[in-house]
Coordinates of C-alpha atoms (C1' of nucleotides) in Angstrom, one line a residue:
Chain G
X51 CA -51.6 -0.9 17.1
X52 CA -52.8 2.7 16.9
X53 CA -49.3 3.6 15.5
X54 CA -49.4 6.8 12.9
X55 CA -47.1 5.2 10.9
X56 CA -48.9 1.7 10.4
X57 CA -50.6 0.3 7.5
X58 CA -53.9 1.2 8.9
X59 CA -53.6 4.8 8.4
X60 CA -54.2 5.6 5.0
X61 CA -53.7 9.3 5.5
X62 CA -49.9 8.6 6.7
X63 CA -49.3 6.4 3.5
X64 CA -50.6 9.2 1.8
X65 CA -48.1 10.9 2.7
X66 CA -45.0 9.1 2.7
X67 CA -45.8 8.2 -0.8
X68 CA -46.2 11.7 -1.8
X69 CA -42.8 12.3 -0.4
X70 CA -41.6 9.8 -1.8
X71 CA -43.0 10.4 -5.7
X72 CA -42.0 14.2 -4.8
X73 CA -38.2 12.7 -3.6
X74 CA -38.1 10.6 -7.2
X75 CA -38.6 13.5 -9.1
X76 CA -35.6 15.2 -7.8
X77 CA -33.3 12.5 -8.2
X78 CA -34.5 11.6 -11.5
X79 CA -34.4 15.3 -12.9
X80 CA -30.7 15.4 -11.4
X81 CA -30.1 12.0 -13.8
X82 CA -31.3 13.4 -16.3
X83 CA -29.7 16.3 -16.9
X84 CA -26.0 15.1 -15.9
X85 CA -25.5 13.8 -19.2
X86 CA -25.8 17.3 -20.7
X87 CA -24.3 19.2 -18.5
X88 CA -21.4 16.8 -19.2
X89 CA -21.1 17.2 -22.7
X90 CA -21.8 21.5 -22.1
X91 CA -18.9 21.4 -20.2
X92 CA -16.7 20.7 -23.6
X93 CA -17.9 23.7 -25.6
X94 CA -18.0 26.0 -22.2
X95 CA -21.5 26.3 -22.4
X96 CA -24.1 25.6 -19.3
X97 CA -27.9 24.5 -19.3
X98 CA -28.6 27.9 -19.9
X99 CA -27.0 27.3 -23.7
X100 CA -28.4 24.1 -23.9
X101 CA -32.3 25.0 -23.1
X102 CA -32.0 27.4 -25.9
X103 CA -30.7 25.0 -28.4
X104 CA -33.3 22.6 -27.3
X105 CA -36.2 25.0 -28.1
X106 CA -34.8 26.5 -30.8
X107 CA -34.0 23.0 -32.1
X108 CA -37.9 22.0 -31.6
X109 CA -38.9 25.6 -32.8
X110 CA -37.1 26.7 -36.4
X111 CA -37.9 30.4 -36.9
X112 CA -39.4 30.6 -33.0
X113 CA -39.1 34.6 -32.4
X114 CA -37.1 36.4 -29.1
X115 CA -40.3 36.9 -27.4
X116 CA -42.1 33.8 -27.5
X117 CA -38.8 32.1 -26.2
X118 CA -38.5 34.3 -23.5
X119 CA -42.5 32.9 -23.0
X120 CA -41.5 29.3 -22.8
X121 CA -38.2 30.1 -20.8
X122 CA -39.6 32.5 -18.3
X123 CA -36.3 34.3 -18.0
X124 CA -35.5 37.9 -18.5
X125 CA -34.4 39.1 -21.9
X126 CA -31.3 40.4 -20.5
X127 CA -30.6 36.4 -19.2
X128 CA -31.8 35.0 -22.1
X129 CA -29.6 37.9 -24.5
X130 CA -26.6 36.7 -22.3
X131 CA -26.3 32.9 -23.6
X132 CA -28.3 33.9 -27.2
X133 CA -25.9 36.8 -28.3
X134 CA -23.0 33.8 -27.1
X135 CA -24.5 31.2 -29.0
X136 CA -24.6 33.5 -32.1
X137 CA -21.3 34.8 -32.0
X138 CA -19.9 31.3 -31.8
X139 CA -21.9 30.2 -34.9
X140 CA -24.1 27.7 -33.2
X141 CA -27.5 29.3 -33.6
X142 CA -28.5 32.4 -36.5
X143 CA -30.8 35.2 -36.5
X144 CA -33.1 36.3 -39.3
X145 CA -35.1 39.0 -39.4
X146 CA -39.1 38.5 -39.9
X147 CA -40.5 39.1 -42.9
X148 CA -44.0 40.2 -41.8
X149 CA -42.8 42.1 -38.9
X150 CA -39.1 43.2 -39.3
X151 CA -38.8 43.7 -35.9
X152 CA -39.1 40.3 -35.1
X153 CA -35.7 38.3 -35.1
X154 CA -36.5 34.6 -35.6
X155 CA -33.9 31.9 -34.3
X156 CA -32.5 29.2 -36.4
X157 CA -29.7 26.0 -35.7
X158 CA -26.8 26.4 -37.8
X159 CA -25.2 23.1 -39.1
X160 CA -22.9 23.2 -36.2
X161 CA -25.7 24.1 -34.2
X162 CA -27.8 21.0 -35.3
X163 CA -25.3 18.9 -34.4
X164 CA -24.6 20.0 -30.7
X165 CA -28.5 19.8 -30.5
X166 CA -28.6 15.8 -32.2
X167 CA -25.2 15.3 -29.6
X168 CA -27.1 16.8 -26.7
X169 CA -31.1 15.0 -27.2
X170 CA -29.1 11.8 -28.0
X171 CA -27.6 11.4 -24.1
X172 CA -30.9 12.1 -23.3
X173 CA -33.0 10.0 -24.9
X174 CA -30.9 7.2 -24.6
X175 CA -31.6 7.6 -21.1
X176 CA -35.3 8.5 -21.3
X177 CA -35.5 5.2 -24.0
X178 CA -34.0 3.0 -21.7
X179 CA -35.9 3.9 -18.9
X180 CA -39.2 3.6 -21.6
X181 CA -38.1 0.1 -22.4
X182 CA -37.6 -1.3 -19.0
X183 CA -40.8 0.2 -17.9
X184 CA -43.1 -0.8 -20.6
X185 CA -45.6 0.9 -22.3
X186 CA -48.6 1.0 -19.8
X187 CA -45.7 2.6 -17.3
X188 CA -44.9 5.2 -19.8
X189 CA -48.3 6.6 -20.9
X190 CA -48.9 6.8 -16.6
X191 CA -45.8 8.6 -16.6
X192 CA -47.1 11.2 -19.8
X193 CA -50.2 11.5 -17.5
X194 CA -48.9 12.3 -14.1
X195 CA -46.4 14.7 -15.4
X196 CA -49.1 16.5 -17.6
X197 CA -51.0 16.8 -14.4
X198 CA -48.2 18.5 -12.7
X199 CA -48.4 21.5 -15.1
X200 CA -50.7 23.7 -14.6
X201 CA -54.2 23.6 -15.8
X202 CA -54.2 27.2 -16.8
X203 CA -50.9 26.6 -18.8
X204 CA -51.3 23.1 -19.7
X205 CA -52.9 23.6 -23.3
X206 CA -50.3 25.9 -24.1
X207 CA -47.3 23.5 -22.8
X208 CA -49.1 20.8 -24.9
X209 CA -49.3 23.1 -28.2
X210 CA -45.8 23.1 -28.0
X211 CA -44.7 19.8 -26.5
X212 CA -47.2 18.5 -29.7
X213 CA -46.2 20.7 -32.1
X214 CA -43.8 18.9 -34.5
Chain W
X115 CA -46.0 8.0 -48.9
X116 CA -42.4 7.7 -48.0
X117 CA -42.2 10.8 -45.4
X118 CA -39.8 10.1 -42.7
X119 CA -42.4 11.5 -40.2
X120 CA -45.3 9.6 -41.5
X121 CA -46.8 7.2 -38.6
X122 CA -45.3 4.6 -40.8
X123 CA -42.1 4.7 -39.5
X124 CA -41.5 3.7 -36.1
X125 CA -38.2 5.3 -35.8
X126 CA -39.3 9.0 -36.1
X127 CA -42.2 7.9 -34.0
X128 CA -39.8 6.8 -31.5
X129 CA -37.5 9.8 -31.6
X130 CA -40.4 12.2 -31.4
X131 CA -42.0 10.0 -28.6
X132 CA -38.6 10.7 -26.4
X133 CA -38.2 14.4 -27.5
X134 CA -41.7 14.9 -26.0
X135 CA -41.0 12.9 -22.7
X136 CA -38.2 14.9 -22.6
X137 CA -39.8 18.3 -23.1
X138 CA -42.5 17.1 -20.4
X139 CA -39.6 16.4 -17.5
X140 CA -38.9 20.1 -18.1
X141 CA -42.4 21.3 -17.6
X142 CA -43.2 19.6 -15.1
X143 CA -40.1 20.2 -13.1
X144 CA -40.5 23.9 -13.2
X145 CA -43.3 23.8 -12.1
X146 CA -42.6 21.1 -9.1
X147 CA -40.4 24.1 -8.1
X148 CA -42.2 27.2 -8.4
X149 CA -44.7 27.0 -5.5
X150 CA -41.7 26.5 -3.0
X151 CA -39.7 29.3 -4.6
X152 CA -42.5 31.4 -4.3
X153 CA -42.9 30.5 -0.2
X154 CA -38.8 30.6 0.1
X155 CA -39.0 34.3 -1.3
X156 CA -40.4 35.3 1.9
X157 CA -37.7 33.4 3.9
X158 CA -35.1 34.9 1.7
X159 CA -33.7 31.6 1.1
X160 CA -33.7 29.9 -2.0
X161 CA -33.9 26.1 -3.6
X162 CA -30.5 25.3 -1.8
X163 CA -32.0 25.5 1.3
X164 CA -35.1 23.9 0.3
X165 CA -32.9 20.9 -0.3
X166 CA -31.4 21.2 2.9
X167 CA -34.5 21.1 4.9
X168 CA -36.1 18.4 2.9
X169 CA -33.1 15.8 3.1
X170 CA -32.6 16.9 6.9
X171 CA -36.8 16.5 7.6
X172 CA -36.7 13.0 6.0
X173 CA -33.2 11.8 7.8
X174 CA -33.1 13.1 11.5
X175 CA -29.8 12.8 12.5
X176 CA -28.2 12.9 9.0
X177 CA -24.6 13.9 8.9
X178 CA -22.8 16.5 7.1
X179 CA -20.5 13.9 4.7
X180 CA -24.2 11.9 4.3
X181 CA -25.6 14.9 2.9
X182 CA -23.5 15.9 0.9
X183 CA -23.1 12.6 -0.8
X184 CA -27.2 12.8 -1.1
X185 CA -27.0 16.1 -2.8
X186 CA -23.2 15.9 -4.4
X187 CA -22.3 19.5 -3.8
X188 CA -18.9 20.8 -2.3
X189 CA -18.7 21.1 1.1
X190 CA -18.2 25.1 0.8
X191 CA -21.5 25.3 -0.6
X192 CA -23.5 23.4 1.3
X193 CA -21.5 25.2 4.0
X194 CA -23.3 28.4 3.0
X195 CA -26.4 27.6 3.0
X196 CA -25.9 25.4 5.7
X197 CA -24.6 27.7 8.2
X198 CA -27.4 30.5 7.3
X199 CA -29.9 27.0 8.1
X200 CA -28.5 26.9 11.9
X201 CA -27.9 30.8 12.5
X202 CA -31.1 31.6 11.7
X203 CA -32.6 28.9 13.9
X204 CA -34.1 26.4 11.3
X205 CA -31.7 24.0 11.7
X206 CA -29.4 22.3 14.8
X207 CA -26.3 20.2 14.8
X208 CA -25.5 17.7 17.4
X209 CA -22.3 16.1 17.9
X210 CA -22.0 12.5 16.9
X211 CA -22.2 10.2 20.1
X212 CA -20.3 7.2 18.7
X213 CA -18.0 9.5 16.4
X214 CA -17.6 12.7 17.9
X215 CA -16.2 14.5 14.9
X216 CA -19.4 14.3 12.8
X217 CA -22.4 16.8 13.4
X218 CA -25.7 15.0 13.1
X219 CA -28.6 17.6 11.8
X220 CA -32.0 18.1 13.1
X221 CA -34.8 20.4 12.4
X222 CA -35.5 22.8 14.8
X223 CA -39.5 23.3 15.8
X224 CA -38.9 26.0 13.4
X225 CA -37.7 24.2 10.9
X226 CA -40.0 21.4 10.6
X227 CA -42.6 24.3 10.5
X228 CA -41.0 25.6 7.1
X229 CA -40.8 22.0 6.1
X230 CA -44.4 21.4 6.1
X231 CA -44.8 24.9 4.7
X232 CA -42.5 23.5 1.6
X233 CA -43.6 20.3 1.7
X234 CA -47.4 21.0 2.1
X235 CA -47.4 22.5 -1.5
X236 CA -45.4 20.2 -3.1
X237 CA -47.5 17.6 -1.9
X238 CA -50.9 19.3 -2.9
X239 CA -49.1 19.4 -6.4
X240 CA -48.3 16.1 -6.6
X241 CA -51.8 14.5 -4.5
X242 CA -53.5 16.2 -7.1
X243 CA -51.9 14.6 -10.2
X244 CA -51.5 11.4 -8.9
X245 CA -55.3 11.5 -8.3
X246 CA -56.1 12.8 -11.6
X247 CA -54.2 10.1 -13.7
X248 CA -55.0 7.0 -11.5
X249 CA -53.7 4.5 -9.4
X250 CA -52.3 2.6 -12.2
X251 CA -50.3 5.8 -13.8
X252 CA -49.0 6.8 -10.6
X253 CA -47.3 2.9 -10.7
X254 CA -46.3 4.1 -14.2
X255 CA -44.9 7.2 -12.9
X256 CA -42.8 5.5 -10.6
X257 CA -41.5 3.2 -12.4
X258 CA -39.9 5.3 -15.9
X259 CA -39.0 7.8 -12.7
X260 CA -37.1 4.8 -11.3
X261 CA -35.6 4.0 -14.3
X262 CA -34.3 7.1 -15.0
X263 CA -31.7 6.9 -12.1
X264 CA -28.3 5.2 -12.6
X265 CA -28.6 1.3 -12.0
X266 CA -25.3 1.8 -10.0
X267 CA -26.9 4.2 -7.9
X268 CA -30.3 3.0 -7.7
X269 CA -30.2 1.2 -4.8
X270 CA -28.3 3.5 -2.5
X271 CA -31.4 6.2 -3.6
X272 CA -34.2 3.9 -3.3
X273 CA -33.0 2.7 0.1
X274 CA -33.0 6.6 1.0
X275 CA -36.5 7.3 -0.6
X276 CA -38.0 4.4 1.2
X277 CA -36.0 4.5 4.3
X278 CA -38.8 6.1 6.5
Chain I
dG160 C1' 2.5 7.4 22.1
dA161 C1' 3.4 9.4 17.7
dT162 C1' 1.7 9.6 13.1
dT163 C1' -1.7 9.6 9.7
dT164 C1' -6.4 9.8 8.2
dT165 C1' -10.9 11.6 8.5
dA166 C1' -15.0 14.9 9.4
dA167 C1' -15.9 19.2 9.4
dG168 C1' -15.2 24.1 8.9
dT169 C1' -13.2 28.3 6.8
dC170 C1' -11.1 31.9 3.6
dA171 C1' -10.7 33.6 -0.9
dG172 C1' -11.6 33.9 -5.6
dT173 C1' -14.2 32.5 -9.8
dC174 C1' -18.1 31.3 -12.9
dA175 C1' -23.0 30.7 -14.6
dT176 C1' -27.3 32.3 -14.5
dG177 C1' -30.9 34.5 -12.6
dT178 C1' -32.7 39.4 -11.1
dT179 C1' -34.0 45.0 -11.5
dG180 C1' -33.8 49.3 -13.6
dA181 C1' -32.8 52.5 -17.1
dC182 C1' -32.4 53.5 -21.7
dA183 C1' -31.7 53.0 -27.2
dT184 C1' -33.2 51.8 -31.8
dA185 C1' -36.0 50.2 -35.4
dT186 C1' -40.4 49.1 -36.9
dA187 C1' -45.6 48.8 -36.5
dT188 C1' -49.7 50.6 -35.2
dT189 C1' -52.9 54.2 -34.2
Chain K
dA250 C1' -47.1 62.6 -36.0
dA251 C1' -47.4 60.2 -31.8
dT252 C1' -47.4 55.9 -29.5
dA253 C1' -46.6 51.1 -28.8
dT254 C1' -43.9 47.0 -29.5
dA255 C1' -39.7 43.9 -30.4
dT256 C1' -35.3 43.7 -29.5
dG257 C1' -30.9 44.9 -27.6
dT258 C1' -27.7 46.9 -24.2
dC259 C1' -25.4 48.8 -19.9
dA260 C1' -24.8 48.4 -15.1
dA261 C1' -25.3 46.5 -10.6
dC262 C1' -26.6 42.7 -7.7
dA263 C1' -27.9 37.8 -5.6
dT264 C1' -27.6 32.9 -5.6
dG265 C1' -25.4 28.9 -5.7
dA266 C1' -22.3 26.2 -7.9
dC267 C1' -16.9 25.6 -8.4
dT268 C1' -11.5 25.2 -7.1
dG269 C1' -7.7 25.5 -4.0
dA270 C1' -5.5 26.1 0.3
dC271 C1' -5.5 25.7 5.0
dT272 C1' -7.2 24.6 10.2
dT273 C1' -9.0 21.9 13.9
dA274 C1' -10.5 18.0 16.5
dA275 C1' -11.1 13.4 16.8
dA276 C1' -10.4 8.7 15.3
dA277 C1' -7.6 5.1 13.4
dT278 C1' -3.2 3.1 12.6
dC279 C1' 1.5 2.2 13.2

DNA sequence: GATTTTAAGTCAGTCATGTTGACATATATT
DNA sequence: AATATATGTCAACATGACTGACTTAAAATC
């Protein structure tokens, strides 16, 4: 009765449920970006493409460099799928009007609509998984995954998260 | 007083409620990855082969077809990573006793070493949310996690999460 | 026992997305 | 006028996915 793995030991449950929450996350992040990637994979584009719409999307007039901040990718990655999503009309450029260096990102019409097509696969999934769950489950859920990020960067991800 | 994003209509609510969830699972993911990224620089190996050694620690014995059905890559790829796993000595394959065409996989002393390495910060990540939110969010957690994953496929991944 | 199926491995080529490093251009700031 | 900043660009490279074709050994079936 002095097995590690018993009930008794409160350190092994630890543990395994650690490992466990830890293995959930993977799967569910997995879930929930299939249905995107699906969807990506009829315009050619990848999750690359589809992280910029989304921020741009949730960010009208957000500039090069504060994109690159929330991204955390070079410029050179980030020009790679921008200059592509420009080209093909899905997302414009404007130049700043306090600081003309600035170029500030906008969703075309066609743009807007890949976004509404993309979020909508997603949260139908995220709402149906709210739904079931119940509303106790999802405000633990909004707490443990706000206590995953960061302290130091945790205001900032909330200014944004927030923002709209 | 009829602003489509006043509180008075539960719609926008709603869609803004998901968009945030959604925006959240991003966060948080990233940053669920970047302490072992940062520990599989040093290794020069990368999140594949975290993957490997994870799904290999928490199935001893696993075989290749069962692995790749757990992380639903090609068999070239995981052959790549795979291979690298066993040359350098992190990693062992057995041949199957009943079925002697299948390899079963094992950690190597080694292995498991890098394992806890991985593991340990991912854990410490994790530990330390789940204690700041609460027993009760942690149940939360689990469950919109849960219900995230494909009802066809959530019971082959919740027998594999809770297998141990 | 011969044939077919299955588990695993391999070779070769491609693509998406990240990296470094060097450099260019326009605009702001000092 | 000199310097710093925001952005863009060229080139080379790494990782980790993919497809497609083929091999080998062992199991399952006929």
């Amino acid at each position: 009765m002095t097995d590690l793995k018993s009930a008794n030991n409160p350190l092994f449950l630890r543990e395994e449920e650690l490992r466990q929450a830890i293995e959930l996350l993977f799967f569910a992040y997995r879930e929930f970006t299939a249905g995107p990637d699906q969807i990506l994979k009829d315009y050619n584009f990848g999750r690359a493409h589809h992280r910029v719409i989304h921020f741009v999307g949730r960010n009208e007039g957000i500039i090069v460099s504060e994109l690159l901040d929330i991204l955390r990718i070079t410029k050179q990655s980030l020009n790679r799928v921008l200059s592509n999503l420009i080209e093909r009309g899905f997302i414009e450029q404007r130049q700043g009007e306090e600081d003309r260096r600035q170029r500030c990102l906008y969703l075309t019409e066609k743009g807007r609509k890949l976004e509404q097509e993309l979020s909508r696969v997603q949260r139908d999934l995220v709402g149906h998984a709210f739904r079931e769950a119940g509303a106790d489950a999802v405000a633990g859920y909004r707490k443990v995954l706000l206590g995953l990020i960061d302290e130091d960067i945790r205001d900032t991800v909330l200014k944004r998260v927030l923002k709209p």
